XYZ file of C-alpha atoms in Angstrom:
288
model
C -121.907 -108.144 -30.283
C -124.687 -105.909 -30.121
C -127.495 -107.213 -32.804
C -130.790 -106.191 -34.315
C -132.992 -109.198 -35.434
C -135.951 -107.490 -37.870
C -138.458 -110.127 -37.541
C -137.781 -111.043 -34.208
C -141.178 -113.260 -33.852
C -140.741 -115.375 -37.324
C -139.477 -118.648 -37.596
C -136.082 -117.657 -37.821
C -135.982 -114.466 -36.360
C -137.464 -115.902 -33.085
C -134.791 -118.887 -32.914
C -131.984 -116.349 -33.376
C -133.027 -114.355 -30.600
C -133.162 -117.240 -28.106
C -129.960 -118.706 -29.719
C -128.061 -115.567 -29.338
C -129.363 -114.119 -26.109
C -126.729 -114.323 -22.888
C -123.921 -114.595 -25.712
C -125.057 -111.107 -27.233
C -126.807 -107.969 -26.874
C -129.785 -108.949 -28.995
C -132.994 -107.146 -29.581
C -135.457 -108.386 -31.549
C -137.750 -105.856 -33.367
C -140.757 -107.508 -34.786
C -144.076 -105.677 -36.309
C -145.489 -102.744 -35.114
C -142.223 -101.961 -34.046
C -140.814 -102.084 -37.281
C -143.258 -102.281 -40.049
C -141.042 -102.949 -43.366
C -144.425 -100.842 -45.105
C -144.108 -97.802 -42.943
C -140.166 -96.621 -43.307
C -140.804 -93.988 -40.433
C -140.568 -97.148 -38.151
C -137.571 -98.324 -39.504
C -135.751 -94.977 -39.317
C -136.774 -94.832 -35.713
C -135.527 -98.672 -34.300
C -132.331 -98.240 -36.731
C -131.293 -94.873 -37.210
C -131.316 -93.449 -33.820
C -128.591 -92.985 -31.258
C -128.105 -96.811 -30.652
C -125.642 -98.443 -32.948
C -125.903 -102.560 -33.812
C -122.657 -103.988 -34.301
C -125.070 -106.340 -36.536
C -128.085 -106.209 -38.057
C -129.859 -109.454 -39.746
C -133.444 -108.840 -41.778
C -135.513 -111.991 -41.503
C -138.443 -109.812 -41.874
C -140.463 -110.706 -45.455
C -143.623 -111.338 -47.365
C -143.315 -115.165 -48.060
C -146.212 -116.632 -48.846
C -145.312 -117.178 -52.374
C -149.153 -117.074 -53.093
C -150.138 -113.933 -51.487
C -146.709 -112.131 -53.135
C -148.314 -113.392 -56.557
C -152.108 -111.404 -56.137
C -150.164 -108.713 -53.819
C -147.118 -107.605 -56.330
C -147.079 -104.072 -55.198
C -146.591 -105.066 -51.485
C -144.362 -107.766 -51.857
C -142.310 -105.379 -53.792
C -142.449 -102.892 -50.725
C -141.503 -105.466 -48.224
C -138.971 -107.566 -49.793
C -137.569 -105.055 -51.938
C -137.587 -101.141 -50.822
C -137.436 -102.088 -46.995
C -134.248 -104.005 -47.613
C -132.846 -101.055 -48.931
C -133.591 -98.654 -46.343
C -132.180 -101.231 -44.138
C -128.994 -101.319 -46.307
C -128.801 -97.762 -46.269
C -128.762 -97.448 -42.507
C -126.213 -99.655 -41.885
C -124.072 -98.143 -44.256
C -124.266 -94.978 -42.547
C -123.799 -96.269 -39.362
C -121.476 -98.659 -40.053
C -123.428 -102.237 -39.342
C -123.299 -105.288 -40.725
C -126.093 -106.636 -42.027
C -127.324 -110.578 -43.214
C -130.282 -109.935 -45.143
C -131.671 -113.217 -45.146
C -133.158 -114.586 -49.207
C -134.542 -117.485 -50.630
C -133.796 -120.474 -53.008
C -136.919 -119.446 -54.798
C -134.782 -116.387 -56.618
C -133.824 -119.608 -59.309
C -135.912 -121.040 -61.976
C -135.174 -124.731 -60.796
C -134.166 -125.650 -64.141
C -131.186 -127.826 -63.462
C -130.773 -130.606 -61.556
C -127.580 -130.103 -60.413
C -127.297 -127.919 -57.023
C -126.997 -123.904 -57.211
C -123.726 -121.878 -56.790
C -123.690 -118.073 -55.362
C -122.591 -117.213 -59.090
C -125.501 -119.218 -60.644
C -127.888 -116.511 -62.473
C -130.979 -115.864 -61.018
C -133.921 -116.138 -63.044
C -137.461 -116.498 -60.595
C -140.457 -117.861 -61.691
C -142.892 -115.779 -59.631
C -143.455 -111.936 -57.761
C -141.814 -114.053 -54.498
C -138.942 -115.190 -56.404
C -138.568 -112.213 -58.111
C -138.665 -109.608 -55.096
C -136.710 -111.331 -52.748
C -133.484 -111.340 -56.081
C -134.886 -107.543 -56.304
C -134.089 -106.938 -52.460
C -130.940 -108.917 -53.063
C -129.345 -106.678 -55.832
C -130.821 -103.511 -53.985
C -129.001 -104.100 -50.286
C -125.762 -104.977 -52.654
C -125.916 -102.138 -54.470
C -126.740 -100.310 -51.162
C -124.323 -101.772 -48.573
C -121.728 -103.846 -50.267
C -120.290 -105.460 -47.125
C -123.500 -106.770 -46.324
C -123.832 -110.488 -46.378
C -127.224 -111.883 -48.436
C -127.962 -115.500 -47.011
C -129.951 -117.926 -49.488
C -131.584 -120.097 -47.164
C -134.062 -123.165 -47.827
C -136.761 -125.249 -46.208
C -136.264 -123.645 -42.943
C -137.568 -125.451 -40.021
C -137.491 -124.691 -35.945
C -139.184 -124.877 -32.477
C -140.378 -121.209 -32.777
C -143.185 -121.316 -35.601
C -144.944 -124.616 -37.313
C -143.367 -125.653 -40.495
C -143.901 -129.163 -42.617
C -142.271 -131.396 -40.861
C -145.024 -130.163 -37.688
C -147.591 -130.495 -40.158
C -146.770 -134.085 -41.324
C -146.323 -135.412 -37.657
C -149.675 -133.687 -36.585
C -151.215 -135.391 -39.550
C -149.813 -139.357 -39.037
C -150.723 -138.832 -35.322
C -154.272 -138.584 -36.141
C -154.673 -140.333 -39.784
C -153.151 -143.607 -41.965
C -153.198 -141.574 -44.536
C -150.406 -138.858 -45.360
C -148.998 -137.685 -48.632
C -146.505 -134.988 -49.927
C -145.356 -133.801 -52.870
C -142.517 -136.041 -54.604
C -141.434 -133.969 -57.513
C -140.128 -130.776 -55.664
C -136.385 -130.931 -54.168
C -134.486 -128.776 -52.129
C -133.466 -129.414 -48.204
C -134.721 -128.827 -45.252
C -132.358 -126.468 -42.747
C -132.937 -126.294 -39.269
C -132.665 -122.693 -38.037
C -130.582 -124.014 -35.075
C -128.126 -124.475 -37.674
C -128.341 -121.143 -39.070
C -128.155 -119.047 -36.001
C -124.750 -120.336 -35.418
C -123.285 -120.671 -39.550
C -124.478 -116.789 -38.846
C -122.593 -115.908 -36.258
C -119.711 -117.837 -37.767
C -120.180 -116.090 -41.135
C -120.030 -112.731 -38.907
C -116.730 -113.653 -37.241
C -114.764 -114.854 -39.537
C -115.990 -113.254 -43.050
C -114.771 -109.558 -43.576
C -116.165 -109.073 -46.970
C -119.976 -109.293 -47.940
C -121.620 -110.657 -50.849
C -124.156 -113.909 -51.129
C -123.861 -117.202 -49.066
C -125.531 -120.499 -49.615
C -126.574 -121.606 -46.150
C -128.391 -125.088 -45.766
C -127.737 -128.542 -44.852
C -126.716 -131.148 -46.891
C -127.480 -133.362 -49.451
C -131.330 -133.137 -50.932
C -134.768 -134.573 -50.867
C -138.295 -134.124 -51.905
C -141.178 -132.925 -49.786
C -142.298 -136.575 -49.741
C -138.891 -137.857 -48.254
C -138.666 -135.110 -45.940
C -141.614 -136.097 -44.233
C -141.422 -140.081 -44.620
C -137.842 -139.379 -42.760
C -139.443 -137.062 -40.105
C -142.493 -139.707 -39.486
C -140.054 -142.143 -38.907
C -137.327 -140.247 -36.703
C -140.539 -139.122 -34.570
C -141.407 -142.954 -34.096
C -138.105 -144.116 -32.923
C -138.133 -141.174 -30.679
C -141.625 -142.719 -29.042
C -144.036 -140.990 -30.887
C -147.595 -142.731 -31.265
C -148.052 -142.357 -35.312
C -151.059 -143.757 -37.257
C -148.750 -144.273 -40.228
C -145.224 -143.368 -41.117
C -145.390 -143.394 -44.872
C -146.201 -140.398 -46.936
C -148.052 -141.321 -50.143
C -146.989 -138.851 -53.254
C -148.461 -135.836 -54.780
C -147.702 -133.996 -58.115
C -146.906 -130.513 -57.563
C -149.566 -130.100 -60.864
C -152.395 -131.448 -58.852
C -151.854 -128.562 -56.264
C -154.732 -126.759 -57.049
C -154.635 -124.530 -54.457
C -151.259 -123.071 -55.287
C -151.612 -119.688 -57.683
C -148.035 -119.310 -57.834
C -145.525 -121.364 -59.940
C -143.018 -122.712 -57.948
C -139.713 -124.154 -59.192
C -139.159 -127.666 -59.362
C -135.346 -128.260 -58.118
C -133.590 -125.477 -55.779
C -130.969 -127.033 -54.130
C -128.278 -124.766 -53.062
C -124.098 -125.681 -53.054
C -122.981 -124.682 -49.786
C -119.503 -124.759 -50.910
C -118.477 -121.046 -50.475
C -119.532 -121.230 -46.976
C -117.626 -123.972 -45.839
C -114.705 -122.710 -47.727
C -114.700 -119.694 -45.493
C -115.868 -120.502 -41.956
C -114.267 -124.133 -42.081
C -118.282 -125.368 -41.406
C -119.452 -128.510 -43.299
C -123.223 -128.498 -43.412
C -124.705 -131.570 -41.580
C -127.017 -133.962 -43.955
C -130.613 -133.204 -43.717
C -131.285 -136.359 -42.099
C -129.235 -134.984 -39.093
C -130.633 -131.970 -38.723
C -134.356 -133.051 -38.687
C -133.345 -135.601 -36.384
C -131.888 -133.697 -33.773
C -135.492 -131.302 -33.960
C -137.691 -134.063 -33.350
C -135.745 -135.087 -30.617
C -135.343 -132.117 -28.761
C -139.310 -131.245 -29.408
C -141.237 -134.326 -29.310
């Protein structure tokens, strides 16, 4: 296939491109090339001569702080970009994955999230990324919108980094133990994509992440431990826990539980989601 990653230097963005590369044409666009707050550059990477087979938009504002004291441009990036996006491929007859967030759901329940579940966000994150969501529906029907969670890889530091950098140089870690969702390894992703794209004519909204759940606490006790057995030198490999109320840095609200039913996806591609466990396993081993 011949694909267009927007976002081509994020976390997920950047592992798709290495995943995909030999197999595919791939070409990565990443800012200035396309800047989702200038639409000129999109027009001119999307809407020219070439034509993408498939086009996936990793590209967002997700730093669910900044979205909530920047509203207008979160708005711009994760909600009128998408749909210039939508609109190209339409016309030009691409697929698209626009890539979302378990953060469109209040984290109410305690039970995990279906693709049918309403969406009700807490904050301007939240709330633009289900506003991009219904926009590249509306826009390009056959486009597929991804809910992803916790995402994780090689390319760009995430928590589980930040927890192993921490217990190699201090006995004393801790994470937040009242938060759950699960981690997803965007290993994982780049191929439940491409599976998604070959065997999935229709669009509409897939739950992609491992399985099972955990809090941010477990996450990184299990990560501190898979890192020792793997010959790490840690100071510590428990993680002491926080309240997500004693964050006082954090402006935003998050929700509390956002665990996402995968059910739908392995329904259609015939993929079972490994556990969590697995998947941060296998990262720590390939990177330590």
């Amino acid at each position: 296939m011949r694909i267009a990653v927007i976002g081509s230097r994020g976390r997920l963005g950047a592992a798709l491109v290495r995943k995909w590369n030999g197999a595919h044409e791939v070409t990565g666009f990443s800012r200035p090339e396309i800047d989702l707050l200038d639409p000129k550059t999109i027009r001119s990477c999307l809407g020219g001569t070439k034509k993408f087979d498939l086009v996936v938009n990793c590209a967002a504002v997700t730093n669910v702080d900044a979205c909530e004291s920047n509203p207008q441009e979160a708005e711009r990036v994760n909600v009128e970009a998408p749909s210039r996006i939508a609109a190209i491929c339409k016309k030009k007859g691409s697929r698209l994955i626009h890539v979302s967030t378990d953060y469109v759901f209040d984290g109410r329940r305690r039970e995990p999230y279906s693709e049918d579940a309403a969406t009700s966000p807490l904050g301007a994150y939240g709330k633009t990324k289900a506003g991009g969501e219904r926009t590249v529906l509306q826009t390009c029907p056959d486009a597929w919108v991804t809910r992803v969670s916790w995402v994780f890889g090689p390319e760009k530091p995430s928590f589980v980094d930040m927890i192993l950098a921490r217990a190699r140089g201090d006995q004393h870690v801790s994470a937040i133990d009242d938060k759950w969702s699960t981690p997803t390894y965007t290993d994982d992703l780049a191929d439940w994509f491409e599976a998604l794209a070959r065997v999935e004519p229709d669009g509409g909204i897939f739950h992609l992440a491992s399985s099972g759940q955990c809090t941010w606490r477990e996450y990184g006790e299990h990560a501190l431990r898979c890192a020792q057995a793997a010959g790490a030198t840690l100071q510590t490999t428990s993680v002491g826990a926080l309240l997500l109320e004693d964050m006082e840095a954090f402006s935003a609200e998050r929700p509390i539980y956002t665990v996402l039913d995968t059910a739908k996806f392995t329904r259609t591609t015939g993929i079972t989601p490994p556990p969590w466990q697995d998947a941060v396993e296998r990262y720590i081993r390939a990177t330590i």
